[in-house]
Short mmCIF file of C-alpha atoms in Angstrom, two decimals:
data_model
loop_
_atom_site.label_atom_id
_atom_site.label_comp_id
_atom_site.label_asym_id
_atom_site.label_seq_id
_atom_site.Cartn_x
_atom_site.Cartn_y
_atom_site.Cartn_z
CA ASP A 92 0.00 0.00 0.00
CA ALA A 93 1.09 3.54 -0.63
CA GLY A 94 2.10 5.59 2.37
CA VAL A 95 0.81 9.00 3.37
CA THR A 96 1.20 11.36 0.44
CA GLN A 97 1.39 15.13 0.69
CA SER A 98 1.34 17.83 -1.94
CA PRO A 99 2.99 20.00 -2.89
CA THR A 100 6.45 19.09 -1.60
CA HIS A 101 7.67 22.67 -1.59
CA LEU A 102 5.88 25.99 -1.66
CA ILE A 103 7.01 29.61 -1.59
CA LYS A 104 4.56 32.33 -0.60
CA THR A 105 4.72 35.93 0.50
CA ARG A 106 3.36 37.49 3.66
CA GLY A 107 -0.40 37.96 3.67
CA GLN A 108 -1.10 35.27 1.12
CA GLN A 109 -3.14 32.12 1.68
CA VAL A 110 -2.02 28.52 1.19
CA THR A 111 -3.66 25.09 0.95
CA LEU A 112 -1.77 21.91 1.69
CA ARG A 113 -3.11 18.47 0.81
CA CYS A 114 -2.79 15.03 2.36
CA SER A 115 -3.91 11.56 1.32
CA PRO A 116 -3.84 9.03 4.16
CA ILE A 117 -2.94 5.39 3.93
CA SER A 118 -5.80 3.36 2.52
CA GLY A 119 -8.13 2.32 5.34
CA HIS A 120 -6.96 5.01 7.73
CA LYS A 121 -9.76 7.22 9.01
CA SER A 122 -7.80 9.63 11.21
CA VAL A 123 -5.64 12.43 9.84
CA SER A 124 -3.53 14.79 11.93
CA TRP A 125 -1.49 17.83 10.97
CA TYR A 126 1.75 18.94 12.59
CA GLN A 127 3.99 21.98 12.13
CA GLN A 128 7.74 21.48 12.43
CA VAL A 129 9.79 24.64 12.64
CA LEU A 130 13.47 24.24 11.82
CA GLY A 131 15.37 22.80 14.77
CA GLN A 132 12.28 21.82 16.75
CA GLY A 133 10.03 18.84 17.17
CA PRO A 134 6.65 18.73 15.41
CA GLN A 135 3.78 20.61 17.05
CA PHE A 136 0.21 19.32 16.84
CA ILE A 137 -2.18 21.50 14.83
CA PHE A 138 -5.33 19.48 14.11
CA GLN A 139 -6.81 16.02 14.19
CA TYR A 140 -9.70 14.96 11.97
CA TYR A 141 -11.62 11.73 12.29
CA GLU A 142 -14.62 10.73 10.24
CA LYS A 143 -14.66 14.20 8.66
CA GLU A 144 -14.99 16.05 11.95
CA GLU A 145 -12.42 18.05 13.88
CA ARG A 146 -11.52 16.06 16.98
CA GLY A 147 -8.59 18.02 18.34
CA ARG A 148 -6.90 21.36 17.91
CA GLY A 149 -3.52 22.56 19.08
CA ASN A 150 -2.50 26.03 20.17
CA PHE A 151 -2.65 27.68 16.76
CA PRO A 152 -4.50 30.85 15.70
CA ASP A 153 -7.73 30.86 13.75
CA ARG A 154 -5.75 31.59 10.58
CA PHE A 155 -5.20 27.84 10.52
CA SER A 156 -8.10 25.67 9.40
CA ALA A 157 -8.54 22.22 7.96
CA ARG A 158 -11.11 19.80 6.68
CA GLN A 159 -11.43 16.14 5.87
CA PHE A 160 -13.25 14.77 2.86
CA PRO A 161 -15.43 11.65 2.51
CA ASN A 162 -12.46 9.72 1.11
CA TYR A 163 -10.53 10.69 4.31
CA SER A 164 -8.09 12.95 2.49
CA SER A 165 -7.49 16.29 4.14
CA GLU A 166 -6.55 19.89 3.44
CA LEU A 167 -4.82 22.36 5.71
CA ASN A 168 -5.44 26.04 5.00
CA VAL A 169 -3.44 28.92 6.37
CA ASN A 170 -4.59 32.50 5.80
CA ALA A 171 -2.75 35.80 6.14
CA LEU A 172 0.64 34.11 6.12
CA LEU A 173 3.33 35.37 8.47
CA LEU A 174 7.08 34.87 8.30
CA GLY A 175 6.77 32.62 11.33
CA ASP A 176 4.59 30.20 9.39
CA SER A 177 7.67 29.04 7.51
CA ALA A 178 7.98 25.39 8.46
CA LEU A 179 7.65 21.78 7.40
CA TYR A 180 4.00 20.76 7.59
CA LEU A 181 3.51 17.09 8.27
CA CYS A 182 0.44 15.00 7.82
CA ALA A 183 -0.04 11.76 9.73
CA SER A 184 -2.69 9.10 9.46
CA SER A 185 -3.82 6.25 11.65
CA ARG A 186 -6.41 3.54 11.30
CA GLU A 187 -8.48 4.72 14.21
CA ARG A 188 -8.54 7.63 16.59
CA ALA A 189 -6.82 6.31 19.69
CA GLY A 190 -3.66 6.97 21.62
CA ASN A 191 -2.27 3.52 20.92
CA GLN A 192 -2.67 3.82 17.19
CA PRO A 193 0.71 4.48 15.55
CA GLN A 194 0.78 7.63 13.46
CA HIS A 195 2.23 7.20 9.96
CA PHE A 196 3.76 10.37 8.57
CA GLY A 197 4.14 11.73 5.07
CA ASP A 198 7.29 13.47 3.86
CA GLY A 199 5.75 16.88 4.48
CA THR A 200 5.30 20.13 2.63
CA ARG A 201 8.10 22.65 3.06
CA LEU A 202 6.49 26.11 3.21
CA SER A 203 8.69 29.16 2.89
CA ILE A 204 7.32 32.65 3.47
CA LEU A 205 9.17 35.60 1.95
CA ALA B 924 2.29 20.65 32.71
CA GLN B 925 2.84 17.69 30.43
CA SER B 926 6.28 17.64 28.83
CA VAL B 927 8.71 15.51 26.87
CA THR B 928 12.42 16.14 27.27
CA GLN B 929 15.30 14.96 25.17
CA PRO B 930 18.33 16.22 27.10
CA ASP B 931 20.84 15.74 24.30
CA ILE B 932 20.49 18.08 21.34
CA HIS B 933 23.41 16.55 19.46
CA ILE B 934 25.35 13.29 19.77
CA THR B 935 28.40 12.18 17.80
CA VAL B 936 29.16 8.47 17.70
CA SER B 937 31.70 6.37 15.83
CA GLU B 938 30.47 3.77 13.39
CA GLY B 939 30.24 0.42 15.17
CA ALA B 940 29.92 1.99 18.60
CA SER B 941 26.82 1.77 20.75
CA LEU B 942 24.23 4.54 20.91
CA GLU B 943 21.81 5.59 23.63
CA LEU B 944 19.34 8.45 23.30
CA ARG B 945 17.54 9.72 26.36
CA CYS B 946 13.89 10.64 26.73
CA ASN B 947 12.07 11.74 29.86
CA TYR B 948 8.41 12.60 30.17
CA SER B 949 6.15 14.24 32.68
CA TYR B 950 2.56 13.08 32.49
CA GLY B 951 -0.17 12.36 35.00
CA ALA B 952 -0.58 8.75 33.87
CA THR B 953 1.81 6.56 31.93
CA PRO B 954 1.40 7.66 28.32
CA TYR B 955 1.89 5.70 25.15
CA LEU B 956 5.52 6.10 24.08
CA PHE B 957 7.09 6.26 20.64
CA TRP B 958 10.43 6.85 18.95
CA TYR B 959 10.56 8.32 15.45
CA VAL B 960 13.51 8.95 13.12
CA GLN B 961 13.72 11.72 10.55
CA SER B 962 16.27 11.74 7.75
CA PRO B 963 17.03 15.06 6.02
CA GLY B 964 14.18 16.26 3.85
CA GLN B 965 11.92 13.42 4.86
CA GLY B 966 9.03 12.76 7.17
CA LEU B 967 9.03 10.76 10.37
CA GLN B 968 9.44 7.00 10.45
CA LEU B 969 8.23 5.02 13.44
CA LEU B 970 11.05 3.01 15.04
CA LEU B 971 9.16 1.44 17.94
CA LYS B 972 6.35 1.95 20.42
CA TYR B 973 5.45 1.02 23.98
CA PHE B 974 1.92 0.66 25.25
CA SER B 975 2.17 -1.84 28.10
CA GLY B 976 3.74 -5.15 29.09
CA ASP B 977 7.38 -6.04 28.60
CA THR B 978 9.38 -2.90 29.31
CA LEU B 979 12.04 -3.71 26.72
CA VAL B 980 10.67 -3.25 23.21
CA GLN B 981 12.28 -4.10 19.92
CA GLY B 982 11.92 -1.96 16.85
CA ILE B 983 13.07 -1.73 13.30
CA LYS B 984 16.65 -1.19 12.11
CA GLY B 985 18.09 -2.94 15.18
CA PHE B 986 16.83 -0.39 17.70
CA GLU B 987 15.38 -1.17 21.11
CA ALA B 988 14.01 0.96 23.93
CA GLU B 989 13.48 0.43 27.62
CA PHE B 990 10.61 1.90 29.60
CA LYS B 991 11.40 2.73 33.22
CA ARG B 992 8.33 3.85 35.11
CA SER B 993 10.28 4.91 38.22
CA GLN B 994 12.43 7.27 36.15
CA SER B 995 9.71 8.35 33.70
CA SER B 996 12.13 7.47 30.94
CA PHE B 997 12.02 5.72 27.59
CA ASN B 998 15.59 5.55 26.30
CA LEU B 999 16.48 4.34 22.82
CA ARG B 1000 19.50 2.12 22.20
CA LYS B 1001 21.37 0.46 19.39
CA PRO B 1002 24.34 -1.85 20.05
CA SER B 1003 26.29 -1.03 16.89
CA VAL B 1004 25.65 2.09 14.85
CA HIS B 1005 25.85 2.19 11.06
CA TRP B 1006 26.59 5.29 9.01
CA SER B 1007 22.99 5.19 7.74
CA ASP B 1008 21.75 5.81 11.30
CA ALA B 1009 22.79 9.46 11.04
CA ALA B 1010 19.51 11.33 11.39
CA GLU B 1011 17.35 13.19 13.90
CA TYR B 1012 15.52 11.15 16.49
CA PHE B 1013 12.34 12.20 18.21
CA CYS B 1014 10.71 10.81 21.30
CA ALA B 1015 6.94 11.26 21.32
CA VAL B 1016 4.18 10.55 23.80
CA ALA B 1017 0.41 10.30 23.59
CA ALA B 1018 -1.76 10.53 26.68
CA PRO B 1019 -4.17 7.59 26.97
CA ASP B 1020 -7.11 9.98 26.62
CA SER B 1021 -5.55 12.10 23.87
CA TRP B 1022 -7.09 10.21 20.96
CA GLY B 1023 -3.71 9.97 19.28
CA LYS B 1024 -2.40 13.51 19.64
CA LEU B 1025 1.38 13.25 19.84
CA GLN B 1026 3.63 15.51 21.88
CA PHE B 1027 7.22 15.46 20.64
CA GLY B 1028 10.53 16.20 22.27
CA ALA B 1029 12.89 18.67 20.64
CA GLY B 1030 14.88 15.90 19.01
CA THR B 1031 18.45 14.58 19.13
CA GLN B 1032 20.68 14.96 16.08
CA VAL B 1033 22.94 11.92 15.65
CA VAL B 1034 26.16 12.24 13.68
CA VAL B 1035 28.08 9.08 12.80
CA THR B 1036 31.83 9.34 12.19
CA PRO B 1037 33.94 6.77 10.33
#
């Protein structure tokens, strides 16, 4: 089976713009989570979606939003981009929504804000 | 407050030597514990996980980890390091009631010398 796929792999935007990142989970996985990894730090939890509903949200401003589609793929949207939004955005999927379900990560989208 | 600490930011080890990476956590109840590895430009790969039972767990690529409840630690070890083990290693925890939300440590960068 294919792993978690994310697109695009790299993206360059300017301050104030909006961006949409996409994620396709592993087949059969119903839970999708998004993480932000700033250079030199560990990933920080942004959102979790399960069965198309938001089930968890990290400490991120309302400029960040996401959704999950009927096929369990997901999009992360960030509005009014700031320089500090420059990061690697990781998507992870798991079969179910539970703490003991291993999260499988994609290779991420590298977002650079100029 | 819940926290995950990786005390070593950077470790240099000779090829063939043993490796130990430290991870300490502070949680109300014993969380689910994970180790991930990240190679440059890539996402996170799960090395191993601990949920319950035997406190010594085996993972992929010859890695193992030992859970010590009394020390709130989950240290990662490998008896003989290969040059391909050079990467960044992240300890992560999920609270039993977190529905899979991962909290990561800051990571340990491992450099392997000939």
